Coordinates of C-alpha atoms in Angstrom, one line a residue:
M1 CA 4.4 -15.3 40.1
R2 CA 2.1 -17.0 37.7
A3 CA -0.2 -14.1 37.6
F4 CA 2.7 -11.6 37.2
V5 CA 4.0 -13.5 34.1
A6 CA 0.5 -13.6 32.6
I7 CA 0.0 -9.9 33.1
S8 CA 3.5 -9.1 31.7
G9 CA 2.6 -11.0 28.6
L10 CA -0.7 -9.3 28.3
L11 CA 0.8 -5.9 28.6
L12 CA 3.5 -6.6 25.9
S13 CA 1.4 -8.2 23.3
S14 CA -2.0 -7.8 21.6
Q15 CA -4.6 -10.5 21.5
A16 CA -4.7 -12.7 18.5
F17 CA -8.0 -14.5 18.5
A18 CA -10.8 -12.2 19.7
W19 CA -11.3 -8.4 20.1
N20 CA -7.9 -7.0 21.1
D21 CA -7.5 -6.2 24.8
A22 CA -8.2 -2.5 24.4
S23 CA -11.5 -3.3 22.6
H24 CA -12.6 -5.5 25.5
V25 CA -11.9 -2.7 28.0
I26 CA -13.8 -0.2 25.9
I27 CA -16.9 -2.4 25.6
N28 CA -17.0 -3.0 29.4
E29 CA -16.5 0.7 30.1
I30 CA -19.4 1.5 27.8
A31 CA -21.5 -1.0 29.7
Y32 CA -20.4 0.4 33.0
Q33 CA -21.4 3.9 32.0
S34 CA -24.7 2.6 30.8
V35 CA -26.0 1.1 34.0
N36 CA -27.5 3.0 36.9
A37 CA -25.5 4.3 39.9
S38 CA -26.5 1.5 42.3
T39 CA -25.6 -1.2 39.8
Q40 CA -22.2 0.6 39.3
Q41 CA -21.6 0.2 43.0
I42 CA -22.3 -3.5 42.8
L43 CA -20.0 -3.9 39.8
D44 CA -17.3 -2.0 41.6
T45 CA -17.4 -4.4 44.5
Q46 CA -17.5 -7.6 42.3
A47 CA -14.8 -6.4 39.9
S48 CA -12.5 -5.4 42.7
A49 CA -13.0 -8.8 44.4
A50 CA -12.1 -10.6 41.2
L51 CA -9.0 -8.4 40.6
A52 CA -7.9 -8.8 44.3
H53 CA -6.0 -12.0 43.1
F54 CA -3.3 -9.7 41.8
S55 CA -0.7 -7.8 43.8
T56 CA -0.7 -4.0 44.1
E57 CA 2.2 -3.8 41.6
E58 CA 0.4 -6.0 39.0
L59 CA -2.8 -4.0 39.2
Q60 CA -0.9 -0.8 38.9
K61 CA 0.6 -1.9 35.6
I62 CA -2.8 -2.7 34.2
R63 CA -4.3 0.6 35.5
E64 CA -1.4 2.6 34.1
K65 CA -2.1 1.1 30.6
Y66 CA -5.8 1.7 30.8
Q67 CA -6.1 4.9 32.7
G68 CA -9.4 6.4 33.8
V69 CA -11.6 3.3 33.4
S70 CA -13.6 1.4 36.0
D71 CA -12.4 -1.8 37.5
F72 CA -15.3 -3.4 35.7
A73 CA -13.7 -2.4 32.4
L74 CA -10.6 -4.4 33.4
I75 CA -12.1 -7.8 34.3
P76 CA -12.5 -9.2 30.7
L77 CA -8.7 -9.2 30.7
I78 CA -8.8 -12.1 33.2
P79 CA -10.2 -14.7 30.8
E80 CA -7.7 -13.7 28.2
M81 CA -4.8 -14.1 30.6
E82 CA -6.1 -17.5 31.6
K83 CA -7.4 -18.6 28.3
L84 CA -5.6 -22.0 28.4
T85 CA -6.6 -22.6 32.0
S86 CA -9.8 -24.5 32.7
I87 CA -12.6 -22.2 34.0
G88 CA -13.0 -24.4 37.1
E89 CA -9.4 -23.8 37.9
V90 CA -9.6 -20.1 37.3
F91 CA -12.5 -19.8 39.8
E92 CA -10.4 -21.8 42.3
L93 CA -7.5 -19.4 41.8
Y94 CA -9.4 -16.1 41.9
A95 CA -12.3 -16.7 44.3
E96 CA -12.1 -16.9 48.1
N97 CA -13.9 -20.2 48.1
V98 CA -14.0 -23.0 45.6
P99 CA -17.5 -23.1 44.0
S100 CA -19.4 -26.4 44.2
W101 CA -19.8 -26.5 40.4
A102 CA -16.1 -25.9 39.6
E103 CA -15.5 -29.6 38.9
L104 CA -17.9 -29.4 36.0
Y105 CA -15.7 -26.8 34.3
K106 CA -12.4 -28.6 34.8
E107 CA -12.2 -29.6 31.2
V108 CA -13.4 -26.3 29.6
S109 CA -11.3 -23.2 29.0
L110 CA -12.0 -20.0 27.2
N111 CA -10.3 -21.4 24.1
D112 CA -12.9 -24.2 24.0
W113 CA -15.7 -21.8 23.3
H114 CA -14.7 -21.3 19.7
A115 CA -15.8 -18.8 17.0
L116 CA -18.8 -20.0 15.0
T117 CA -18.1 -21.9 11.8
H118 CA -21.1 -20.8 9.7
S119 CA -19.9 -21.0 6.1
V120 CA -20.7 -18.0 3.9
N121 CA -20.2 -20.2 0.8
D122 CA -23.1 -22.0 -0.7
D123 CA -20.9 -25.0 -1.6
G124 CA -22.3 -27.7 0.7
C125 CA -18.9 -27.8 2.5
E126 CA -19.6 -28.6 6.1
L127 CA -17.1 -28.1 9.0
P128 CA -17.2 -30.2 12.2
T129 CA -19.6 -29.2 14.9
Q130 CA -17.9 -27.7 18.0
T131 CA -18.8 -25.8 21.1
T132 CA -18.9 -22.1 20.4
L133 CA -19.1 -18.7 22.0
L134 CA -22.9 -19.1 22.1
D135 CA -22.5 -22.1 24.5
G136 CA -20.3 -20.0 26.9
I137 CA -22.7 -17.0 26.8
K138 CA -25.5 -19.3 27.7
E139 CA -23.7 -20.7 30.7
M140 CA -22.3 -17.6 32.4
P141 CA -25.6 -15.9 33.6
N142 CA -26.4 -19.2 35.5
V143 CA -22.9 -19.1 37.0
Y144 CA -23.5 -15.5 38.1
R145 CA -26.9 -16.3 39.7
T146 CA -25.5 -19.1 41.8
A147 CA -22.2 -17.4 42.8
Q148 CA -21.6 -17.3 46.5
S149 CA -19.1 -14.4 46.8
P150 CA -18.3 -11.1 45.1
A151 CA -15.2 -12.6 43.6
E152 CA -17.2 -15.4 41.9
Q153 CA -19.7 -12.9 40.7
G154 CA -16.9 -10.7 39.3
L155 CA -15.4 -13.7 37.5
A156 CA -18.7 -14.8 36.0
L157 CA -19.1 -11.3 34.6
A158 CA -15.6 -11.3 33.3
Y159 CA -16.3 -14.4 31.2
L160 CA -19.8 -13.2 30.2
S161 CA -18.5 -9.8 29.1
H162 CA -15.5 -11.3 27.3
L163 CA -17.7 -13.7 25.3
T164 CA -20.4 -11.2 24.6
A165 CA -17.8 -8.8 23.2
D166 CA -16.3 -11.6 21.1
L167 CA -19.6 -12.4 19.5
H168 CA -19.8 -8.8 18.3
Q169 CA -16.6 -9.1 16.4
P170 CA -18.3 -9.9 13.1
L171 CA -15.7 -12.5 11.9
N172 CA -16.2 -14.6 15.0
N173 CA -19.6 -15.6 13.4
F174 CA -18.7 -16.9 10.0
T175 CA -15.9 -18.2 7.8
K176 CA -15.2 -18.9 4.1
T177 CA -14.9 -22.6 3.1
E178 CA -13.7 -24.7 0.2
E179 CA -13.3 -28.3 -0.5
V180 CA -9.7 -29.4 -0.9
N181 CA -8.8 -33.0 -1.6
G182 CA -12.2 -34.1 -0.5
Q183 CA -12.0 -32.2 2.8
C184 CA -13.8 -29.1 3.9
V185 CA -11.3 -26.4 4.9
S186 CA -11.9 -22.8 6.1
D187 CA -10.0 -19.5 6.2
N188 CA -10.2 -19.8 10.0
N189 CA -12.7 -16.9 10.3
G190 CA -10.6 -14.6 8.2
K191 CA -7.3 -15.3 10.0
D192 CA -6.0 -17.0 6.8
Y193 CA -7.4 -14.3 4.5
C194 CA -4.5 -12.1 3.9
L195 CA -4.6 -8.4 3.1
E196 CA -1.1 -8.2 1.9
N197 CA 0.6 -10.0 -1.0
I198 CA 2.3 -13.2 0.1
D199 CA 3.6 -16.3 -1.6
A200 CA 1.1 -19.1 -2.1
N201 CA 2.9 -21.4 0.3
Q202 CA 3.4 -18.7 3.0
Q203 CA 1.2 -18.4 6.0
C204 CA -0.6 -15.1 6.5
P205 CA 0.9 -13.1 9.4
I206 CA -1.9 -12.6 11.9
D207 CA -1.5 -8.8 11.8
A208 CA -2.0 -8.8 8.0
S209 CA -5.2 -10.9 8.1
L210 CA -8.7 -9.8 7.5
Y211 CA -9.5 -11.0 11.0
H212 CA -6.9 -8.7 12.6
Y213 CA -8.1 -5.8 10.5
W214 CA -11.6 -6.0 12.0
N215 CA -10.3 -7.1 15.4
S216 CA -8.5 -3.8 15.7
G217 CA -11.2 -1.6 14.3
M218 CA -9.3 -1.1 11.1
N219 CA -6.1 -0.6 13.0
T220 CA -7.5 2.2 15.1
I221 CA -7.5 0.4 18.4
N222 CA -4.5 -1.9 18.3
D223 CA -3.5 -0.4 21.6
A224 CA -5.6 2.7 22.2
D225 CA -3.7 5.5 23.9
D226 CA -6.8 6.5 25.8
V227 CA -9.4 3.8 26.0
K228 CA -11.6 6.0 28.3
Q229 CA -11.6 8.7 25.6
Y230 CA -12.4 6.1 22.9
A231 CA -15.4 4.8 25.0
D232 CA -16.7 8.3 25.6
K233 CA -16.5 9.0 21.9
L234 CA -18.5 5.9 21.0
L235 CA -21.1 6.8 23.6
I236 CA -21.6 10.1 21.8
L237 CA -21.4 8.7 18.2
F238 CA -23.8 5.8 18.8
P239 CA -26.0 6.8 21.8
Q240 CA -28.0 4.0 23.4
S241 CA -31.2 6.1 22.9
R242 CA -30.8 5.7 19.1
S243 CA -29.7 2.1 19.1
R244 CA -32.1 -0.7 18.2
N245 CA -32.5 -4.4 19.0
L246 CA -30.6 -4.3 22.3
E247 CA -32.5 -7.2 23.9
W248 CA -30.5 -10.2 25.0
S249 CA -30.6 -12.6 22.0
P250 CA -27.1 -14.0 21.2
Q251 CA -28.4 -16.2 18.3
S252 CA -30.0 -13.1 16.7
W253 CA -26.8 -11.1 17.2
S254 CA -24.9 -13.8 15.3
Q255 CA -27.3 -13.6 12.4
E256 CA -26.8 -9.8 12.4
H257 CA -23.1 -10.3 11.8
I258 CA -23.5 -13.0 9.2
K259 CA -25.4 -10.4 7.1
L260 CA -22.2 -8.3 7.1
A261 CA -20.2 -11.1 5.5
D262 CA -20.6 -10.0 1.8
F263 CA -19.2 -6.5 2.7
I264 CA -16.5 -7.8 4.9
Y265 CA -15.2 -10.2 2.3
S266 CA -15.5 -7.5 -0.4
S267 CA -12.0 -6.4 0.4
L268 CA -9.9 -8.4 -2.1
E269 CA -7.4 -11.0 -0.8
N270 CA -3.7 -10.2 -1.1
S271 CA -4.3 -6.5 -1.4
A272 CA -4.8 -3.6 1.0
P273 CA -8.4 -2.4 1.8
S274 CA -9.5 0.7 -0.1
P275 CA -10.1 4.0 1.8
A276 CA -13.9 3.6 1.2
Y277 CA -13.8 0.1 2.7
K278 CA -11.9 1.4 5.7
R279 CA -14.3 4.3 6.3
L280 CA -17.5 2.1 6.2
G281 CA -15.7 -0.8 8.0
L282 CA -14.6 1.5 10.8
R283 CA -18.2 2.8 11.3
I284 CA -19.5 -0.7 11.4
S285 CA -16.8 -1.9 13.8
Q286 CA -17.3 1.1 16.2
K287 CA -21.1 0.6 16.2
R288 CA -20.6 -3.1 17.0
I289 CA -18.4 -2.1 20.0
A290 CA -21.0 0.3 21.3
I291 CA -23.9 -2.1 20.8
A292 CA -22.0 -4.8 22.6
G293 CA -21.6 -2.5 25.6
Y294 CA -25.3 -1.6 25.7
R295 CA -26.5 -5.1 25.4
L296 CA -24.1 -6.2 28.2
A297 CA -25.4 -3.3 30.4
I298 CA -29.0 -4.4 29.9
K299 CA -28.2 -8.0 30.8
I300 CA -26.3 -6.9 33.9
E301 CA -29.3 -4.8 35.0
E302 CA -31.5 -7.8 34.5
L303 CA -29.2 -10.0 36.5
Q304 CA -29.3 -7.5 39.4
A305 CA -33.1 -7.3 39.3
K306 CA -33.3 -11.1 39.8
K307 CA -30.8 -11.3 42.6

């Protein structure tokens, strides 16, 4: 019943604090299509094992929404459904056997691996240090290597792919800050940076924020009608053979996105983005999605080679 409720909510609402659900599916489908056939077979087994926690009816609902994609493309939805549940508990719920390390992750959930708080302002304003996406990305390959069952492996890849995708949403890498009454406050990675005119004391609706605008690929993938078609389009627009710097280097990826901050914040607060901003922003966003898929594919091939 718990899983059914989670899935029902997932199908009815879009994700607020990372790439939206369709974007995660697209990134994983690009990765799946970018690995070799033998690796695809392994991913099929591991993803199906992770998804076996759900009933036939529940899986049918997900597959009806995201038609034509691999099971591997669906697994990053699991961390989102269980984002408030500790990772140790998620593995206990979804895997056939409880991993020996599960106790170590009883206090850590997906929500504890936060967006980065690098300030794009040179104002000396410092935000508190916290665990980040980079910490989670560092952990999950080790979890995969020590996994004892296909379900555990599938879950490790679910978290690894989800976090890798999140790091490629540019605004998960930086934020604007200012000092208010002696305290450093931020715009919450663009979630409080409003692209529509609101009263000074009004909170920005999440779907009107700069973060949401980039999160949804300039509102082109809020709930893509055909995620498989979208993935196929990006594979053609941004082929792996013409992509650079695909090596596994999360710290470097974060720096790539920080370099985009000036452009991203060039859309004025409290006003709609210009057509020129939308055109360039969409190209950047789509390229980030494709690159995330290629980088994930390379890491997966590497993990298989070391098994």
